[in-house]
mmCIF file of C-alpha atoms in Angstrom:
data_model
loop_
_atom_site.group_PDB
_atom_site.id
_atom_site.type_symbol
_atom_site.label_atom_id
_atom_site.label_comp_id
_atom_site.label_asym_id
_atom_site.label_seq_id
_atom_site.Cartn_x
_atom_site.Cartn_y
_atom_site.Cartn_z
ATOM 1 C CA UNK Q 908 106.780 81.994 104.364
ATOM 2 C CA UNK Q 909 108.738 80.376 107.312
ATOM 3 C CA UNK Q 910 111.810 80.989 109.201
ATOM 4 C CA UNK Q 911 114.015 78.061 109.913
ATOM 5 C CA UNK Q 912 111.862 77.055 112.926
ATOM 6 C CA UNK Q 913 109.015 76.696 110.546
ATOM 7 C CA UNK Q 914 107.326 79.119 112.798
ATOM 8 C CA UNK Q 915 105.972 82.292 111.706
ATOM 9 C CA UNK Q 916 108.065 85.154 111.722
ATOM 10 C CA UNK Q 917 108.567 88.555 110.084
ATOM 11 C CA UNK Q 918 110.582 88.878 106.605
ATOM 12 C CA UNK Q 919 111.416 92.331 105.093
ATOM 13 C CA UNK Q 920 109.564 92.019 101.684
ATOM 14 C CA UNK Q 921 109.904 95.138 98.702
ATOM 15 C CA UNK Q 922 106.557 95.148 96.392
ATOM 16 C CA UNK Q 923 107.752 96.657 93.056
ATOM 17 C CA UNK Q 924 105.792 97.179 89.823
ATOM 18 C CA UNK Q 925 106.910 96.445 86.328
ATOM 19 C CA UNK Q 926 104.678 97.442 83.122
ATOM 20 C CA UNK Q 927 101.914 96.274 85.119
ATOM 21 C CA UNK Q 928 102.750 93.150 86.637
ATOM 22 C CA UNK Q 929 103.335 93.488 90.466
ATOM 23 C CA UNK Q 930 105.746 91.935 92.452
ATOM 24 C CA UNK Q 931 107.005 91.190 96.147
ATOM 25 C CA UNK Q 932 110.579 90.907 95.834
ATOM 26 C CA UNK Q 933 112.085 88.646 98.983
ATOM 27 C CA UNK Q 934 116.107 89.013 100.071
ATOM 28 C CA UNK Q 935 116.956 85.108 100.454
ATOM 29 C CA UNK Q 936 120.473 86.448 100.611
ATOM 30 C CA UNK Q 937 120.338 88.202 104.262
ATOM 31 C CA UNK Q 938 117.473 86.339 105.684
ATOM 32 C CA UNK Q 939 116.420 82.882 105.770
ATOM 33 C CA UNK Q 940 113.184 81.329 104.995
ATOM 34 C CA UNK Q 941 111.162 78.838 103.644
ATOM 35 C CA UNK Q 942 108.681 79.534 100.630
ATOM 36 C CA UNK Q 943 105.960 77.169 100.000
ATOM 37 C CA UNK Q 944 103.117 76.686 97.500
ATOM 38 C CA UNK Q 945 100.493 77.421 100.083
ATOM 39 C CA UNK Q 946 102.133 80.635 101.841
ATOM 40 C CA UNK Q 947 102.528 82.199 98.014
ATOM 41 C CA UNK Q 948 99.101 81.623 97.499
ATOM 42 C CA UNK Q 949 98.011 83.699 100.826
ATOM 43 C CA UNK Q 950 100.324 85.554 100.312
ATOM 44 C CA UNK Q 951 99.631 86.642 96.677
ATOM 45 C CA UNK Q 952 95.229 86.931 97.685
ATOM 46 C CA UNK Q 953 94.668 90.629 96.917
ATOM 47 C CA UNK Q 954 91.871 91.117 99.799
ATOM 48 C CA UNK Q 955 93.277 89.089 102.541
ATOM 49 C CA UNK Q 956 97.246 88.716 101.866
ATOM 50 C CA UNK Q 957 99.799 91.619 100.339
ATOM 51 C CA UNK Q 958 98.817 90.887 96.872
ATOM 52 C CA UNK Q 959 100.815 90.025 93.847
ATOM 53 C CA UNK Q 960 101.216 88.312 90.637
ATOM 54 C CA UNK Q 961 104.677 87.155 91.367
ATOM 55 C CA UNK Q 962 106.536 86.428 94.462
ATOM 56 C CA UNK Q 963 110.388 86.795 93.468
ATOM 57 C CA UNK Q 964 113.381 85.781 95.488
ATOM 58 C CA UNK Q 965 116.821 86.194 95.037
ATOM 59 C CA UNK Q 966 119.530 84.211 96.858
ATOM 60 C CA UNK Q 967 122.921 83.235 97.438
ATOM 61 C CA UNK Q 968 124.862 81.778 93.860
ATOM 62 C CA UNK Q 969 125.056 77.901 93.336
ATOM 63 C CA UNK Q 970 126.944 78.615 90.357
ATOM 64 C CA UNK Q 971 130.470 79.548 89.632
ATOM 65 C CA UNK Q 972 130.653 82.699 87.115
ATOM 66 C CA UNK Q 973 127.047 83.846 88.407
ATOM 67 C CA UNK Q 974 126.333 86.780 91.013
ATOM 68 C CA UNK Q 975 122.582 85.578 92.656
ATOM 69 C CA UNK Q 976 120.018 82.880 92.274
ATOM 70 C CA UNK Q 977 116.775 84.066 90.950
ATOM 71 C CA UNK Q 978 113.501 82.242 91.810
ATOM 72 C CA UNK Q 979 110.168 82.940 90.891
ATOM 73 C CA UNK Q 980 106.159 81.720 91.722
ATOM 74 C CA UNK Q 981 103.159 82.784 90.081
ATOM 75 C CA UNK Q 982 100.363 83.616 92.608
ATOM 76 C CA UNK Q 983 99.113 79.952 92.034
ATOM 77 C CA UNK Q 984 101.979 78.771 94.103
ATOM 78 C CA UNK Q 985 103.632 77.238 90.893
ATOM 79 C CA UNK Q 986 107.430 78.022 90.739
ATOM 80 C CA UNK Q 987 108.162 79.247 86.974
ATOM 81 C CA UNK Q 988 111.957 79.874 85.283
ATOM 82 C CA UNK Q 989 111.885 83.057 83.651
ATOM 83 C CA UNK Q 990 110.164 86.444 83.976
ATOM 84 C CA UNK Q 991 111.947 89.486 82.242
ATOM 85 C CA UNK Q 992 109.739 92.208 84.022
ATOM 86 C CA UNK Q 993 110.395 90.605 87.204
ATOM 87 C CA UNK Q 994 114.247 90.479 86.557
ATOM 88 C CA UNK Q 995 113.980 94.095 85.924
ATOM 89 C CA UNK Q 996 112.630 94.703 89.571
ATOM 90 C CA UNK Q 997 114.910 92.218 90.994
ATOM 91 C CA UNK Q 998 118.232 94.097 89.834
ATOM 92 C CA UNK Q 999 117.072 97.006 91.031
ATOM 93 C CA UNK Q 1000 116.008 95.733 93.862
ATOM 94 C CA UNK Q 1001 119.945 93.831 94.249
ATOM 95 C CA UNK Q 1002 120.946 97.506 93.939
ATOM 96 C CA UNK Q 1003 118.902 99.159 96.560
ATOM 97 C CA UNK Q 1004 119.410 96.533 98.698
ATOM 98 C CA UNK Q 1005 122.850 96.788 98.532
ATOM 99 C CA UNK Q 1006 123.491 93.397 97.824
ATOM 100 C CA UNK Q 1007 125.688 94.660 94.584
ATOM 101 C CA UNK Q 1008 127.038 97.439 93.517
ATOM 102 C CA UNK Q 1009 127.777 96.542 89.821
ATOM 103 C CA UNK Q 1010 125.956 97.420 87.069
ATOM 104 C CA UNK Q 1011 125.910 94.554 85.616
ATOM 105 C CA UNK Q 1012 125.096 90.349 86.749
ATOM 106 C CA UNK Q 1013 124.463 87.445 85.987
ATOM 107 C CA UNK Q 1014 121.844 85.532 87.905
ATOM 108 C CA UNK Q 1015 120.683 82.119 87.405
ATOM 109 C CA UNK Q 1016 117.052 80.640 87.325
ATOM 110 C CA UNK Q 1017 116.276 77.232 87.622
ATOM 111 C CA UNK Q 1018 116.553 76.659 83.362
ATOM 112 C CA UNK Q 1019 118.674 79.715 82.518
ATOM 113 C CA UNK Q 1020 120.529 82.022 82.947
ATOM 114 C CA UNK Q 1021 119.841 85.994 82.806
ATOM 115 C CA UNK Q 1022 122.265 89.129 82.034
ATOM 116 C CA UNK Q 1023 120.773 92.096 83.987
ATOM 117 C CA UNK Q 1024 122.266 95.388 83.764
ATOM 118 C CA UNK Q 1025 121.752 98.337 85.749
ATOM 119 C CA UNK Q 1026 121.296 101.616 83.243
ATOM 120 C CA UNK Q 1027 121.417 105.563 83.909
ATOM 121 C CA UNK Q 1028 118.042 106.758 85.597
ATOM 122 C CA UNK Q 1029 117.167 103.281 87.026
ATOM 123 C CA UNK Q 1030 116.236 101.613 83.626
ATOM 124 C CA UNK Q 1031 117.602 97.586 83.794
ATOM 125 C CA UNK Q 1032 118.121 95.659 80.419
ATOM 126 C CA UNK Q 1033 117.666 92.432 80.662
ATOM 127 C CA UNK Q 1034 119.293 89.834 78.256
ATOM 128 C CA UNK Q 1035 116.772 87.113 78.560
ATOM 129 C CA UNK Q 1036 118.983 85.031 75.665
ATOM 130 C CA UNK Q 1037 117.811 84.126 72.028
ATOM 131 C CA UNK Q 1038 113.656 83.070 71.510
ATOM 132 C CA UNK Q 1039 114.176 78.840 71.039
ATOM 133 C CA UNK Q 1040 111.427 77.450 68.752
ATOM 134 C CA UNK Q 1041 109.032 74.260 70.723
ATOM 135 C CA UNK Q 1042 107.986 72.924 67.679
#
C-alpha cells in the first residue's frame, strides 16, 4: 500500500474477524492510498506481513443514493465484488470509525450493491440481494 508519492508510508489499518474469516479493514475515506496486487499479497503472508484473508476498503461514494464504496481483495491480490462477512466488519467498522452514524447504508461494490444495517449489541445484517441462478 502507497501514499500518493508512491512512497511508503504508514496507514491506520483495523484487523476484524467474522465467523472465521479475518480481515484488515482500510479507511480510503480519511486517508489516501494506493492498493496493489503485490502489496495485498505481502500484506496478507501470515509469517512475514499482518495476515489476512481479505483486505477490505471502504471509500468515498461514486454513486448518487449510496453512503461508501466498498472494495475487496482476496489474499491472492485478486479484487472480488461481494463478501457478506466482510460487509459485516466493514459497517461496523464505518461506525467505529465514525465515518457514519446511521444505522443503516447502502454501499456499493464494483457489481452490486449492499444494504448494511447496524443492529442492537453490534450485530450488522447484511442484505446481500436475491441468489441469481449461472446456469
Amino acid at each position: 500500500v502507497r501514499g500518493p508519492s508512491k512512497d511508503p508510508m504508514k496507514i491506520h489499518f483495523t484487523k476484524m474477524h467474522g465467523l472465521g474469516n479475518d480481515f484488515i479493514v482500510l479507511d480510503g475515506v480519511t486517508q489516501k492510498f494506493t492498493v496493489n496486487t503485490k502489496s495485498v499479497k505481502n500484506l496478507s503472508e501470515r509469517r512475514l506481513g499482518i495476515g489476512f484473508d481479505q483486505l477490505l476498503v471502504v471509500e468515498p461514494p461514486r454513486s448518487e443514493n449510496t453512503d461508501f464504496f466498498y472494495r475487496i481483495w482476496n489474499a491472492d491480490g485478486s479484487e472480488v465484488f461481494q463478501c457478506g462477512n466482510g460487509a459485516r466488519c466493514l459497517a461496523l467498522f464505518i461506525r467505529l470509525r465514525g465515518l457514519s452514524h446511521k444505522n443503516h447504508f447502502i454501499v456499493q461494490t464494483t457489481k452490486t450493491k449492499l444494504e448494511l444495517k447496524l443492529e442492537p449489541n453490534n450485530f450488522v445484517s447484511v442484505n446481500m440481494g436475491p441468489p441469481k441462478s449461472v446456469s
